[in-house]
PDB file of C-alpha atoms in Angstrom:
ATOM      1  CA  GLN A  17       0.031 -17.487  -7.049  1.00  0.00           C
ATOM      2  CA  GLU A  18       1.462 -14.094  -6.181  1.00  0.00           C
ATOM      3  CA  GLN A  19       3.687 -13.475  -3.181  1.00  0.00           C
ATOM      4  CA  LEU A  20       3.949  -9.965  -1.794  1.00  0.00           C
ATOM      5  CA  VAL A  21       6.637  -8.783   0.603  1.00  0.00           C
ATOM      6  CA  GLU A  22       6.443  -5.375   2.266  1.00  0.00           C
ATOM      7  CA  SER A  23       9.407  -3.452   3.626  1.00  0.00           C
ATOM      8  CA  GLY A  24      10.307   0.032   4.783  1.00  0.00           C
ATOM      9  CA  GLY A  25       8.344   0.266   7.990  1.00  0.00           C
ATOM     10  CA  GLY A  26       9.871   1.640  11.147  1.00  0.00           C
ATOM     11  CA  LEU A  27       9.782   4.199  13.912  1.00  0.00           C
ATOM     12  CA  VAL A  28       9.479   7.847  12.907  1.00  0.00           C
ATOM     13  CA  GLN A  29       8.724  11.106  14.622  1.00  0.00           C
ATOM     14  CA  ALA A  30       5.518  12.964  13.778  1.00  0.00           C
ATOM     15  CA  GLY A  31       6.031  15.137  10.732  1.00  0.00           C
ATOM     16  CA  GLY A  32       8.568  12.763   9.281  1.00  0.00           C
ATOM     17  CA  SER A  33       8.462  10.534   6.217  1.00  0.00           C
ATOM     18  CA  LEU A  34       8.748   6.885   5.301  1.00  0.00           C
ATOM     19  CA  ARG A  35       8.584   5.025   2.033  1.00  0.00           C
ATOM     20  CA  LEU A  36       7.090   1.567   2.010  1.00  0.00           C
ATOM     21  CA  SER A  37       7.835  -0.931  -0.713  1.00  0.00           C
ATOM     22  CA  CYS A  38       5.995  -4.056  -1.753  1.00  0.00           C
ATOM     23  CA  ALA A  39       7.811  -6.507  -3.983  1.00  0.00           C
ATOM     24  CA  ALA A  40       5.892  -9.120  -5.968  1.00  0.00           C
ATOM     25  CA  SER A  41       7.230 -12.456  -7.090  1.00  0.00           C
ATOM     26  CA  GLY A  42       4.917 -13.475  -9.912  1.00  0.00           C
ATOM     27  CA  ARG A  43       5.064 -12.842 -13.627  1.00  0.00           C
ATOM     28  CA  THR A  44       1.786 -10.974 -13.951  1.00  0.00           C
ATOM     29  CA  PHE A  45       2.394  -8.050 -11.614  1.00  0.00           C
ATOM     30  CA  SER A  46       1.726  -5.503 -14.350  1.00  0.00           C
ATOM     31  CA  ARG A  47      -1.839  -6.794 -14.701  1.00  0.00           C
ATOM     32  CA  TYR A  48      -2.745  -6.260 -11.068  1.00  0.00           C
ATOM     33  CA  VAL A  49      -4.434  -3.399  -9.347  1.00  0.00           C
ATOM     34  CA  MET A  50      -2.308  -2.814  -6.258  1.00  0.00           C
ATOM     35  CA  GLY A  51      -3.496  -1.474  -2.957  1.00  0.00           C
ATOM     36  CA  TRP A  52      -2.218  -0.455   0.435  1.00  0.00           C
ATOM     37  CA  PHE A  53      -4.218  -1.067   3.590  1.00  0.00           C
ATOM     38  CA  ARG A  54      -3.474  -0.586   7.260  1.00  0.00           C
ATOM     39  CA  GLN A  55      -4.648  -1.910  10.581  1.00  0.00           C
ATOM     40  CA  ALA A  56      -4.111   0.045  13.765  1.00  0.00           C
ATOM     41  CA  PRO A  57      -4.119  -1.668  17.167  1.00  0.00           C
ATOM     42  CA  GLY A  58      -7.661  -2.528  18.187  1.00  0.00           C
ATOM     43  CA  LYS A  59      -9.144  -1.360  14.897  1.00  0.00           C
ATOM     44  CA  GLU A  60     -10.302  -2.970  11.702  1.00  0.00           C
ATOM     45  CA  ARG A  61      -8.174  -2.960   8.588  1.00  0.00           C
ATOM     46  CA  GLU A  62      -8.817   0.068   6.415  1.00  0.00           C
ATOM     47  CA  PHE A  63      -8.102   1.112   2.863  1.00  0.00           C
ATOM     48  CA  VAL A  64      -5.245   3.563   2.317  1.00  0.00           C
ATOM     49  CA  ALA A  65      -4.586   3.812  -1.420  1.00  0.00           C
ATOM     50  CA  ARG A  66      -4.729   1.890  -4.680  1.00  0.00           C
ATOM     51  CA  ILE A  67      -3.239   2.212  -8.128  1.00  0.00           C
ATOM     52  CA  SER A  68      -4.306   0.870 -11.491  1.00  0.00           C
ATOM     53  CA  TRP A  69      -2.185  -1.582 -13.436  1.00  0.00           C
ATOM     54  CA  SER A  70      -0.811   1.215 -15.606  1.00  0.00           C
ATOM     55  CA  GLY A  71      -0.218   3.593 -12.718  1.00  0.00           C
ATOM     56  CA  VAL A  72      -2.394   6.262 -14.313  1.00  0.00           C
ATOM     57  CA  ILE A  73      -5.300   6.018 -11.874  1.00  0.00           C
ATOM     58  CA  THR A  74      -4.850   6.371  -8.128  1.00  0.00           C
ATOM     59  CA  THR A  75      -7.298   6.616  -5.250  1.00  0.00           C
ATOM     60  CA  TYR A  76      -6.670   7.622  -1.642  1.00  0.00           C
ATOM     61  CA  ALA A  77      -8.489   7.505   1.646  1.00  0.00           C
ATOM     62  CA  ASP A  78      -9.465  10.981   2.809  1.00  0.00           C
ATOM     63  CA  SER A  79      -7.280  10.558   5.884  1.00  0.00           C
ATOM     64  CA  VAL A  80      -4.079  10.346   3.814  1.00  0.00           C
ATOM     65  CA  LYS A  81      -4.928  12.448   0.772  1.00  0.00           C
ATOM     66  CA  GLY A  82      -2.260  15.055   0.145  1.00  0.00           C
ATOM     67  CA  ARG A  83       0.240  13.319   2.429  1.00  0.00           C
ATOM     68  CA  PHE A  84       0.671   9.840   0.917  1.00  0.00           C
ATOM     69  CA  THR A  85       1.552   8.927  -2.659  1.00  0.00           C
ATOM     70  CA  ILE A  86       1.201   5.500  -4.213  1.00  0.00           C
ATOM     71  CA  SER A  87       3.295   4.571  -7.229  1.00  0.00           C
ATOM     72  CA  ARG A  88       4.509   1.478  -9.020  1.00  0.00           C
ATOM     73  CA  ASP A  89       7.367   0.238 -11.132  1.00  0.00           C
ATOM     74  CA  ASN A  90       6.143  -2.663 -13.221  1.00  0.00           C
ATOM     75  CA  ALA A  91       9.644  -3.490 -14.448  1.00  0.00           C
ATOM     76  CA  LYS A  92      10.717  -3.996 -10.833  1.00  0.00           C
ATOM     77  CA  LYS A  93       7.387  -5.571  -9.850  1.00  0.00           C
ATOM     78  CA  THR A  94       7.187  -3.194  -6.937  1.00  0.00           C
ATOM     79  CA  VAL A  95       4.594  -0.808  -5.559  1.00  0.00           C
ATOM     80  CA  TYR A  96       5.502   2.040  -3.236  1.00  0.00           C
ATOM     81  CA  LEU A  97       3.778   4.161  -0.651  1.00  0.00           C
ATOM     82  CA  GLN A  98       5.495   7.448   0.068  1.00  0.00           C
ATOM     83  CA  MET A  99       4.228   8.747   3.393  1.00  0.00           C
ATOM     84  CA  ASN A 100       4.919  12.357   4.333  1.00  0.00           C
ATOM     85  CA  SER A 101       3.803  14.531   7.235  1.00  0.00           C
ATOM     86  CA  LEU A 102       3.196  11.444   9.312  1.00  0.00           C
ATOM     87  CA  LYS A 103       0.911  11.638  12.314  1.00  0.00           C
ATOM     88  CA  PRO A 104       0.646   9.391  15.382  1.00  0.00           C
ATOM     89  CA  GLU A 105      -2.711   8.197  14.058  1.00  0.00           C
ATOM     90  CA  ASP A 106      -0.892   6.732  11.049  1.00  0.00           C
ATOM     91  CA  THR A 107       0.605   4.128  13.375  1.00  0.00           C
ATOM     92  CA  ALA A 108      -0.462   0.713  12.061  1.00  0.00           C
ATOM     93  CA  VAL A 109       0.587  -2.429  10.308  1.00  0.00           C
ATOM     94  CA  TYR A 110       0.618  -1.635   6.590  1.00  0.00           C
ATOM     95  CA  TYR A 111      -0.298  -4.309   4.066  1.00  0.00           C
ATOM     96  CA  CYS A 112      -0.054  -4.358   0.328  1.00  0.00           C
ATOM     97  CA  ALA A 113      -2.506  -6.333  -1.753  1.00  0.00           C
ATOM     98  CA  ALA A 114      -2.995  -7.345  -5.364  1.00  0.00           C
ATOM     99  CA  ARG A 115      -6.186  -7.629  -7.334  1.00  0.00           C
ATOM    100  CA  ASN A 116      -6.500  -9.354 -10.686  1.00  0.00           C
ATOM    101  CA  GLY A 117      -9.461  -7.665 -12.305  1.00  0.00           C
ATOM    102  CA  ASP A 118     -11.350  -4.388 -12.228  1.00  0.00           C
ATOM    103  CA  TYR A 119     -10.073  -1.316 -10.438  1.00  0.00           C
ATOM    104  CA  THR A 120     -12.402  -1.848  -7.473  1.00  0.00           C
ATOM    105  CA  GLY A 121     -13.331  -5.016  -5.661  1.00  0.00           C
ATOM    106  CA  ASN A 122     -11.847  -7.606  -3.381  1.00  0.00           C
ATOM    107  CA  TYR A 123      -8.133  -8.355  -3.392  1.00  0.00           C
ATOM    108  CA  ASP A 124      -6.706 -11.747  -4.244  1.00  0.00           C
ATOM    109  CA  TYR A 125      -3.283 -11.643  -2.598  1.00  0.00           C
ATOM    110  CA  TRP A 126      -1.944 -10.057   0.561  1.00  0.00           C
ATOM    111  CA  GLY A 127       1.462  -9.463   2.062  1.00  0.00           C
ATOM    112  CA  GLN A 128       2.432 -10.098   5.670  1.00  0.00           C
ATOM    113  CA  GLY A 129       2.609  -6.445   6.600  1.00  0.00           C
ATOM    114  CA  THR A 130       5.190  -3.968   7.818  1.00  0.00           C
ATOM    115  CA  VAL A 131       4.889  -1.982  11.042  1.00  0.00           C
ATOM    116  CA  VAL A 132       4.853   1.796  11.052  1.00  0.00           C
ATOM    117  CA  THR A 133       5.051   3.603  14.378  1.00  0.00           C
ATOM    118  CA  VAL A 134       4.766   7.376  14.547  1.00  0.00           C
ATOM    119  CA  PHE A 135       5.599   9.063  17.851  1.00  0.00           C
ATOM    120  CA  SER A 136       4.974  12.641  18.887  1.00  0.00           C
TER     121      SER A 136
END
């Protein structure tokens, strides 16, 4: 069982930056594909970014490409999401997730989420 805890959310003005962190508790973090998702009010949860177990391969949603950067530190069992040039439409609850297996597919573990609010 893997427990994921997100942090770093908050209130930020448009154009600003935030860095989200997701800390894992298990021993096999380095084997997981890690992803970030978000859910805006009244909308379905959507994919934001993912990173391979080694950190070499990353994938981004078109809506965040060039603004967000996903990274990981396997020694610290933590995955990050650096968010720059934030827009009001980035307002959402952000979730991290872990997948034990191939780079794509369903995720096995989810965090509780951290709220990001971007105001103009």
